[in-house]
Amino acid sequence: MLDIQKIRADFPILSQTVNGKPLVYFDNGATSQKPQIVLDAIEKYYQEINANIHRGVHTLSQLATDAYEVSRGKVQQHINAKFAHEVLFNSGTTHGINLVTNGFASILKPGDEVLVSSLEHHSNIVPWQMLCEKTGAVLKVIPMNEGGELIMDAYDALLSEKTKIVTVNHISNALGVINPIKYIIEKAHAVGAAVLIDGAQAVPHLKPDVQDLDCDFYVFSGHKMCGPTGTGILYGKEAWLNKLPPYQGGGEMIKEVTFEKTTYADLPHKFEAGTPNIAGGIVLGTAIDYLNQIGFDNIQKHEKELLEHATKRLLEIEGLRIYGTGKNKASVVSFNIDGIHPYDIGSIIDKLGIAVRTGHHCAQPIMNFFCIPGTVRASFSFYNTKEEIDLMVEAVKKAKTMLS
Ligand SMILES: *Cc1c(COP(=O)(O)O)cnc(C)c1O
């Protein structure tokens, strides 16, 4: 069992008070908090080895380059990529998806089809719409049911020779639903389509195995898994990364430049133009070490208890509805109370020290599906406790009394 109090002591921000109350941080789906070991590693980098990477022969540049490449290796191991050069550093999920859609602009033809799911974050919808506009490809949407689960029969029916790429999140940020991505990937490959998995909400809760999944691309952000903001990973199968054109041109991504012709660097540098977030990339490795030390089995076990406790306690409140009721869920509870705007609940409970997200969670199509303006979303991390959930439930009850 996890010693949660000991783990909480690793996170300085959690011992704060907000509005005079102890902070209850339930907005982990938006970004996670950072342990001291990550904060220390950022400081240590700038104090001891700060230098530009892959350039200098001098000692610090080599130390920084080594640390950056060690971190790439940690990510490779963590997600079980076949090669380190299939792991590209970037600024986050949004950046990773745009890199892929930019590349597909040179592949798609008018009439080709792109399949997205109805559970996507805007950053896994809008870049594909832009791509379709540019190429004349057609965007098709995998529908979902009232429980927030993707309908696999409908998915099967949408797949055809015209499908060139399928893009779907591993876990929905708005509802916490875990999607059957292995099935989705297998079926897409059967018609020759590539698959991108948006793993932004999955990596805080589980360790993806990209070879076992057999996905073509897997993207995630560092900041939702205890790492710094402005860091992210795009995993791509070697063959795909060789096939796609570079995203940005500049330093670092070239082999040779003349005014007549430029040749591009090998992977992964072809997709890493310019000076990256060096400290961030290195420290993402520290965050991954930290999570592995706690252990994803332990994390999942604890978070499952939190989810069950929160679901049970919240449903005690009359008029409360939870969205996303499938069996396979991460520790996210998205809810509304009859006749009350989610924003009002969020504002009142904030005064009581409780941080939740309210609104459409960058997933307006899901809110349109349920005909609601948004939800209150409590997203739990391994450092949260049942006692904190009880505080939230009391606060929501208080808000309900005040607002009805
Ligand atoms: C947070 C999130 C994103 C966007 O991540 P950024 O770090 O803002 O680029 C995309 N998809 C999902 C499912 C997310 O939760």
Coordinates of C-alpha atoms and ligand atoms in Angstrom, one line a residue:
M1 CA 0.0 0.0 0.0
L2 CA 1.1 3.5 -0.7
D3 CA 2.0 5.8 2.2
I4 CA 0.0 8.7 0.9
Q5 CA 1.1 11.1 3.6
K6 CA 4.7 10.4 2.8
I7 CA 4.0 10.9 -0.9
R8 CA 2.1 14.2 -0.2
A9 CA 5.2 15.5 1.6
D10 CA 7.0 15.3 -1.8
F11 CA 4.7 17.9 -3.2
P12 CA 5.3 21.3 -1.5
I13 CA 2.3 23.0 -3.1
L14 CA -0.1 20.5 -1.5
S15 CA 0.5 21.8 2.0
Q16 CA -0.7 25.3 1.1
T17 CA -3.9 27.0 2.1
V18 CA -6.1 28.6 -0.5
N19 CA -8.7 31.1 0.5
G20 CA -7.8 30.3 4.1
K21 CA -8.6 26.6 3.6
P22 CA -6.2 23.6 3.1
L23 CA -5.8 23.1 -0.7
V24 CA -7.7 20.2 -2.2
Y25 CA -6.3 19.9 -5.7
F26 CA -8.7 18.0 -7.9
D27 CA -7.7 19.5 -11.3
N28 CA -5.0 16.9 -12.1
G29 CA -6.6 16.4 -15.6
A30 CA -5.6 20.0 -16.5
T31 CA -2.1 19.7 -15.0
S32 CA -0.5 17.7 -12.2
Q33 CA 1.5 19.0 -9.3
K34 CA 5.3 18.6 -9.3
P35 CA 7.3 16.7 -6.6
Q36 CA 10.3 18.3 -5.0
I37 CA 12.7 16.0 -6.9
V38 CA 11.5 17.5 -10.2
L39 CA 11.8 21.1 -8.8
D40 CA 15.3 20.3 -7.6
A41 CA 16.3 18.8 -11.0
I42 CA 15.3 22.0 -12.8
E43 CA 17.4 24.1 -10.5
K44 CA 20.3 21.7 -10.7
Y45 CA 20.3 21.8 -14.4
Y46 CA 20.6 25.6 -14.6
Q47 CA 23.1 25.8 -11.8
E48 CA 25.4 23.1 -13.0
I49 CA 25.2 22.0 -16.6
N50 CA 23.2 24.6 -18.6
A51 CA 24.6 24.7 -22.2
N52 CA 23.2 24.2 -25.7
I53 CA 23.0 20.6 -26.8
H54 CA 24.2 18.7 -29.8
R55 CA 26.5 21.5 -30.8
G56 CA 29.5 22.3 -28.6
V57 CA 32.6 20.2 -28.0
H58 CA 32.9 21.8 -24.6
T59 CA 32.3 19.9 -21.4
L60 CA 29.0 21.5 -20.4
S61 CA 27.5 21.1 -23.8
Q62 CA 28.4 17.4 -23.7
L63 CA 27.0 17.0 -20.2
A64 CA 23.7 18.7 -21.2
T65 CA 23.5 16.6 -24.4
D66 CA 24.2 13.4 -22.5
A67 CA 21.5 14.2 -19.9
Y68 CA 19.0 15.0 -22.7
E69 CA 19.7 11.8 -24.5
V70 CA 19.6 9.8 -21.2
S71 CA 16.1 11.2 -20.7
R72 CA 15.1 10.2 -24.2
G73 CA 16.2 6.7 -23.4
K74 CA 14.1 6.7 -20.2
V75 CA 11.0 7.7 -22.2
Q76 CA 11.8 5.0 -24.8
Q77 CA 12.0 2.4 -22.0
H78 CA 9.0 3.7 -20.3
I79 CA 6.7 3.4 -23.3
N80 CA 8.6 0.4 -24.7
A81 CA 9.5 2.0 -28.1
K82 CA 11.8 -0.1 -30.2
F83 CA 14.3 2.7 -30.9
A84 CA 15.2 5.9 -29.0
H85 CA 15.0 7.8 -32.2
E86 CA 11.3 7.1 -32.4
V87 CA 10.9 9.3 -29.4
L88 CA 10.7 13.0 -30.3
F89 CA 10.8 15.8 -27.7
N90 CA 8.4 18.7 -28.2
S91 CA 6.3 21.1 -26.2
G92 CA 3.3 18.9 -25.6
T93 CA 0.4 16.9 -27.0
T94 CA -0.8 19.8 -29.1
H95 CA 2.6 20.2 -30.7
G96 CA 2.8 16.5 -31.3
I97 CA -0.5 16.2 -33.1
N98 CA 0.2 19.3 -35.2
L99 CA 3.5 17.8 -36.3
V100 CA 1.6 14.7 -37.5
T101 CA -1.2 16.6 -39.3
N102 CA 1.3 18.8 -41.0
G103 CA 3.1 15.7 -42.3
F104 CA -0.1 14.1 -43.5
A105 CA -0.8 17.2 -45.6
S106 CA 1.6 15.7 -48.2
I107 CA 0.0 12.3 -48.0
L108 CA -3.8 12.8 -48.1
K109 CA -5.7 13.2 -51.4
P110 CA -9.2 14.6 -51.9
G111 CA -11.8 12.1 -50.8
D112 CA -9.5 10.3 -48.4
E113 CA -11.0 10.0 -44.9
V114 CA -9.8 10.9 -41.4
L115 CA -11.6 9.3 -38.5
V116 CA -11.8 11.1 -35.2
S117 CA -13.8 10.1 -32.1
S118 CA -16.6 12.1 -30.6
L119 CA -14.6 12.0 -27.3
E120 CA -11.7 14.2 -28.4
H121 CA -10.0 17.2 -26.9
H122 CA -10.1 20.2 -29.3
S123 CA -6.4 19.7 -29.9
N124 CA -7.2 16.3 -31.5
I125 CA -10.0 17.8 -33.6
V126 CA -9.0 21.2 -34.9
P127 CA -5.6 20.2 -36.5
W128 CA -7.4 17.4 -38.4
Q129 CA -10.1 19.8 -39.6
M130 CA -7.3 22.1 -40.8
L131 CA -5.7 19.2 -42.5
C132 CA -8.9 18.2 -44.2
E133 CA -9.5 21.8 -45.4
K134 CA -6.0 21.9 -46.9
T135 CA -6.2 18.5 -48.6
G136 CA -9.8 17.9 -49.5
A137 CA -9.9 14.9 -47.2
V138 CA -13.1 14.2 -45.3
L139 CA -13.4 14.2 -41.5
K140 CA -15.7 11.4 -40.1
V141 CA -16.7 11.0 -36.5
I142 CA -16.9 7.8 -34.4
P143 CA -20.1 8.2 -32.3
M144 CA -20.6 7.5 -28.7
N145 CA -23.5 6.3 -26.5
E146 CA -25.1 8.0 -23.5
G147 CA -22.6 6.4 -21.2
G148 CA -19.8 8.2 -23.0
E149 CA -18.5 5.0 -24.7
L150 CA -17.5 4.9 -28.3
I151 CA -19.8 2.6 -30.4
M152 CA -17.5 0.0 -31.9
D153 CA -20.2 -1.3 -34.4
A154 CA -20.4 2.2 -35.8
Y155 CA -16.6 2.4 -35.9
D156 CA -16.4 -0.8 -37.9
A157 CA -19.0 0.5 -40.3
L158 CA -17.0 3.8 -40.8
L159 CA -13.8 2.0 -41.7
S160 CA -13.0 1.5 -45.4
E161 CA -10.2 1.6 -48.0
K162 CA -10.7 5.4 -47.9
T163 CA -9.7 5.6 -44.2
K164 CA -6.1 6.9 -44.1
I165 CA -5.8 7.7 -40.4
V166 CA -7.8 7.1 -37.2
T167 CA -7.1 9.4 -34.2
V168 CA -8.5 8.8 -30.8
N169 CA -7.6 9.4 -27.2
H170 CA -6.5 6.7 -24.9
I171 CA -8.5 8.2 -22.0
S172 CA -11.1 11.0 -22.4
N173 CA -10.1 14.1 -20.5
A174 CA -13.7 15.3 -20.2
L175 CA -15.3 12.0 -18.9
G176 CA -12.4 9.8 -17.9
V177 CA -13.6 6.9 -20.1
I178 CA -10.9 4.5 -21.2
N179 CA -11.2 3.7 -24.9
P180 CA -10.7 0.2 -26.4
I181 CA -7.7 1.4 -28.3
K182 CA -6.2 -2.0 -29.0
Y183 CA -9.3 -3.0 -30.9
I184 CA -9.4 0.4 -32.6
I185 CA -5.8 0.0 -33.8
E186 CA -6.2 -3.5 -35.0
K187 CA -9.3 -2.7 -37.0
A188 CA -7.7 0.4 -38.5
H189 CA -4.6 -1.5 -39.6
A190 CA -6.9 -4.1 -41.3
V191 CA -8.0 -1.5 -43.8
G192 CA -4.4 0.0 -44.1
A193 CA -5.1 3.1 -42.0
A194 CA -2.5 4.6 -39.6
V195 CA -3.5 5.3 -35.9
L196 CA -2.6 8.2 -33.6
I197 CA -3.3 7.8 -29.9
D198 CA -3.6 10.9 -27.8
G199 CA -2.2 9.6 -24.5
A200 CA -2.3 13.0 -22.6
Q201 CA -4.8 11.7 -20.0
A202 CA -3.4 8.1 -19.9
V203 CA 0.2 8.6 -19.0
P204 CA -0.5 9.9 -15.5
H205 CA -2.4 6.7 -14.7
L206 CA -0.7 3.9 -16.7
K207 CA 2.4 2.9 -18.6
P208 CA 1.6 2.6 -22.3
D209 CA 3.4 -0.1 -24.3
V210 CA 3.5 1.3 -27.8
Q211 CA 4.8 -2.0 -29.4
D212 CA 2.1 -4.1 -27.8
L213 CA -0.5 -1.5 -28.8
D214 CA 1.1 -1.4 -32.3
C215 CA 0.0 2.3 -32.7
D216 CA 1.7 4.4 -35.3
F217 CA 1.9 7.5 -33.2
Y218 CA 1.4 8.1 -29.5
V219 CA 1.5 11.6 -28.1
F220 CA 1.5 13.0 -24.5
S221 CA 2.4 16.0 -22.4
G222 CA 5.0 16.1 -19.6
H223 CA 3.0 18.4 -17.4
K224 CA 0.2 16.0 -16.7
M225 CA 2.6 13.4 -15.4
C226 CA 4.5 15.4 -12.8
G227 CA 6.9 16.9 -15.3
P228 CA 7.3 20.6 -16.3
T229 CA 5.0 22.5 -18.6
G230 CA 6.2 23.0 -22.2
T231 CA 7.4 19.4 -22.5
G232 CA 5.9 16.5 -24.4
I233 CA 6.6 13.4 -26.5
L234 CA 5.6 12.3 -29.9
Y235 CA 6.3 8.6 -30.4
G236 CA 6.2 7.5 -34.0
K237 CA 7.1 4.3 -35.7
E238 CA 10.4 4.7 -37.5
A239 CA 8.9 4.0 -41.0
W240 CA 6.3 6.7 -40.5
L241 CA 8.8 9.3 -39.1
N242 CA 11.0 8.6 -42.1
K243 CA 8.1 9.1 -44.5
L244 CA 6.7 12.3 -43.0
P245 CA 8.4 15.6 -44.0
P246 CA 9.9 17.8 -41.3
Y247 CA 7.5 20.1 -39.4
Q248 CA 9.7 23.1 -38.8
G249 CA 12.9 24.1 -40.6
G250 CA 15.9 25.6 -38.8
G251 CA 19.0 24.7 -36.9
E252 CA 19.5 21.2 -35.5
M253 CA 17.3 19.5 -38.1
I254 CA 19.7 19.7 -41.0
K255 CA 22.5 17.6 -42.4
E256 CA 23.8 20.1 -44.9
V257 CA 22.5 23.5 -46.0
T258 CA 23.3 25.4 -49.3
F259 CA 21.1 27.9 -51.0
E260 CA 20.4 25.3 -53.7
K261 CA 19.4 22.4 -51.5
T262 CA 19.2 21.4 -47.9
T263 CA 19.3 17.8 -46.6
Y264 CA 17.7 16.9 -43.4
A265 CA 19.2 15.3 -40.3
D266 CA 18.4 11.7 -39.3
L267 CA 15.8 10.9 -36.7
P268 CA 15.0 12.2 -34.2
H269 CA 16.8 15.5 -35.0
K270 CA 14.8 15.9 -38.3
F271 CA 11.8 16.8 -36.1
E272 CA 13.6 18.8 -33.4
A273 CA 14.4 22.1 -35.1
G274 CA 15.9 24.9 -32.9
T275 CA 17.0 24.9 -29.3
P276 CA 14.5 22.8 -27.4
N277 CA 13.3 23.0 -23.8
I278 CA 16.5 21.3 -22.6
A279 CA 15.9 21.5 -18.9
G280 CA 12.3 20.4 -19.4
G281 CA 13.3 17.4 -21.5
I282 CA 15.8 16.2 -19.0
V283 CA 13.5 16.7 -16.0
L284 CA 10.7 14.8 -17.8
G285 CA 13.0 11.8 -17.3
T286 CA 13.1 12.6 -13.6
A287 CA 9.3 12.8 -13.4
I288 CA 9.1 9.4 -15.1
D289 CA 11.6 7.9 -12.6
Y290 CA 9.5 9.3 -9.8
L291 CA 6.3 7.8 -11.0
N292 CA 7.9 4.4 -11.7
Q293 CA 9.3 4.4 -8.2
I294 CA 5.8 4.8 -6.8
G295 CA 4.7 2.2 -9.3
F296 CA 1.8 2.3 -11.7
D297 CA 0.2 -0.8 -10.1
N298 CA 0.1 1.1 -6.8
I299 CA -1.1 4.3 -8.5
Q300 CA -4.0 2.4 -10.2
K301 CA -5.1 0.6 -7.1
H302 CA -5.2 3.8 -5.1
E303 CA -6.9 5.8 -7.8
K304 CA -9.5 3.1 -8.3
E305 CA -10.4 3.4 -4.7
L306 CA -10.7 7.2 -5.0
L307 CA -12.9 6.9 -8.1
E308 CA -15.2 4.4 -6.4
H309 CA -15.4 6.5 -3.2
A310 CA -16.1 9.7 -5.1
T311 CA -18.7 8.1 -7.4
K312 CA -20.6 6.6 -4.4
R313 CA -20.4 9.8 -2.2
L314 CA -21.4 12.2 -5.0
L315 CA -24.4 10.1 -6.0
E316 CA -25.7 10.6 -2.5
I317 CA -26.5 14.1 -3.6
E318 CA -30.0 14.4 -5.0
G319 CA -30.2 15.7 -8.6
L320 CA -26.5 14.9 -9.3
R321 CA -25.7 13.2 -12.6
I322 CA -22.3 11.8 -13.5
Y323 CA -21.3 11.9 -17.2
G324 CA -19.2 9.0 -18.4
T325 CA -20.6 5.9 -16.8
G326 CA -18.8 3.2 -18.7
K327 CA -17.1 0.4 -16.6
N328 CA -13.6 1.2 -17.8
K329 CA -12.7 4.6 -16.3
A330 CA -9.8 6.5 -15.0
S331 CA -10.0 8.5 -11.8
V332 CA -12.1 11.3 -13.2
V333 CA -15.6 12.3 -12.2
S334 CA -17.5 14.7 -14.4
F335 CA -20.9 15.8 -13.0
N336 CA -23.7 18.4 -12.8
I337 CA -26.5 19.1 -10.4
D338 CA -30.0 19.6 -11.9
G339 CA -30.7 23.3 -12.5
I340 CA -27.3 24.6 -11.4
H341 CA -24.6 25.9 -13.7
P342 CA -21.3 24.1 -13.2
Y343 CA -19.4 27.4 -13.0
D344 CA -21.4 28.4 -9.9
I345 CA -20.5 25.2 -8.1
G346 CA -16.9 25.5 -9.1
S347 CA -16.7 29.1 -7.8
I348 CA -18.3 28.3 -4.5
I349 CA -16.2 25.3 -3.7
D350 CA -13.1 27.2 -4.7
K351 CA -13.8 29.6 -1.8
L352 CA -13.6 26.4 0.4
G353 CA -10.2 25.6 -1.0
I354 CA -11.3 23.0 -3.5
A355 CA -9.8 23.2 -7.0
V356 CA -11.9 21.5 -9.7
R357 CA -12.3 22.3 -13.4
T358 CA -15.6 23.6 -14.7
G359 CA -16.7 24.2 -18.3
H360 CA -16.4 22.3 -21.5
H361 CA -12.9 20.9 -20.8
C362 CA -11.8 21.7 -24.4
A363 CA -14.3 19.1 -25.6
Q364 CA -17.3 21.1 -26.7
P365 CA -18.7 18.4 -29.0
I366 CA -19.1 16.1 -25.9
M367 CA -21.1 18.9 -24.1
N368 CA -23.2 19.4 -27.2
F369 CA -24.0 15.7 -27.2
F370 CA -25.3 15.8 -23.7
C371 CA -26.9 19.3 -24.3
I372 CA -25.1 20.9 -21.4
P373 CA -22.9 24.0 -21.2
G374 CA -20.2 22.0 -19.3
T375 CA -19.6 19.9 -16.2
V376 CA -17.8 20.1 -12.9
R377 CA -14.8 17.8 -13.3
A378 CA -12.9 16.4 -10.3
S379 CA -9.8 14.5 -11.5
F380 CA -7.8 12.6 -9.0
S381 CA -4.1 11.8 -8.7
F382 CA -2.3 9.2 -6.6
Y383 CA -1.5 12.0 -4.0
N384 CA -5.2 12.6 -3.3
T385 CA -7.1 11.1 -0.4
K386 CA -10.6 9.9 0.5
E387 CA -10.7 12.6 3.2
E388 CA -10.2 15.2 0.5
I389 CA -13.1 13.7 -1.5
D390 CA -15.3 13.9 1.6
L391 CA -14.4 17.6 1.9
M392 CA -15.4 18.1 -1.7
V393 CA -18.7 16.3 -1.2
E394 CA -19.6 18.5 1.8
A395 CA -18.6 21.6 -0.2
V396 CA -20.8 20.6 -3.2
K397 CA -23.7 20.0 -0.8
K398 CA -23.2 23.4 0.6
A399 CA -23.0 24.9 -2.8
K400 CA -26.2 23.2 -3.8
T401 CA -28.1 24.6 -0.8
M402 CA -26.9 28.1 -1.5
L403 CA -27.8 27.9 -5.2
S404 CA -31.2 26.2 -5.1
Ligands
LIG1 C1 -4.5 18.2 -22.0 C2 -4.9 17.4 -23.2 C3 -4.4 17.7 -24.5 C4 -3.6 19.0 -24.8 O1 -2.4 18.9 -24.1 P1 -1.4 20.2 -24.1 O2 -0.5 19.9 -23.0 O3 -2.3 21.4 -23.7 O4 -0.8 20.3 -25.4 C5 -4.8 17.0 -25.6 N1 -5.6 15.9 -25.4 C6 -6.0 15.5 -24.2 C7 -6.8 14.3 -24.0 C8 -5.7 16.2 -23.1 O5 -6.1 15.9 -21.9

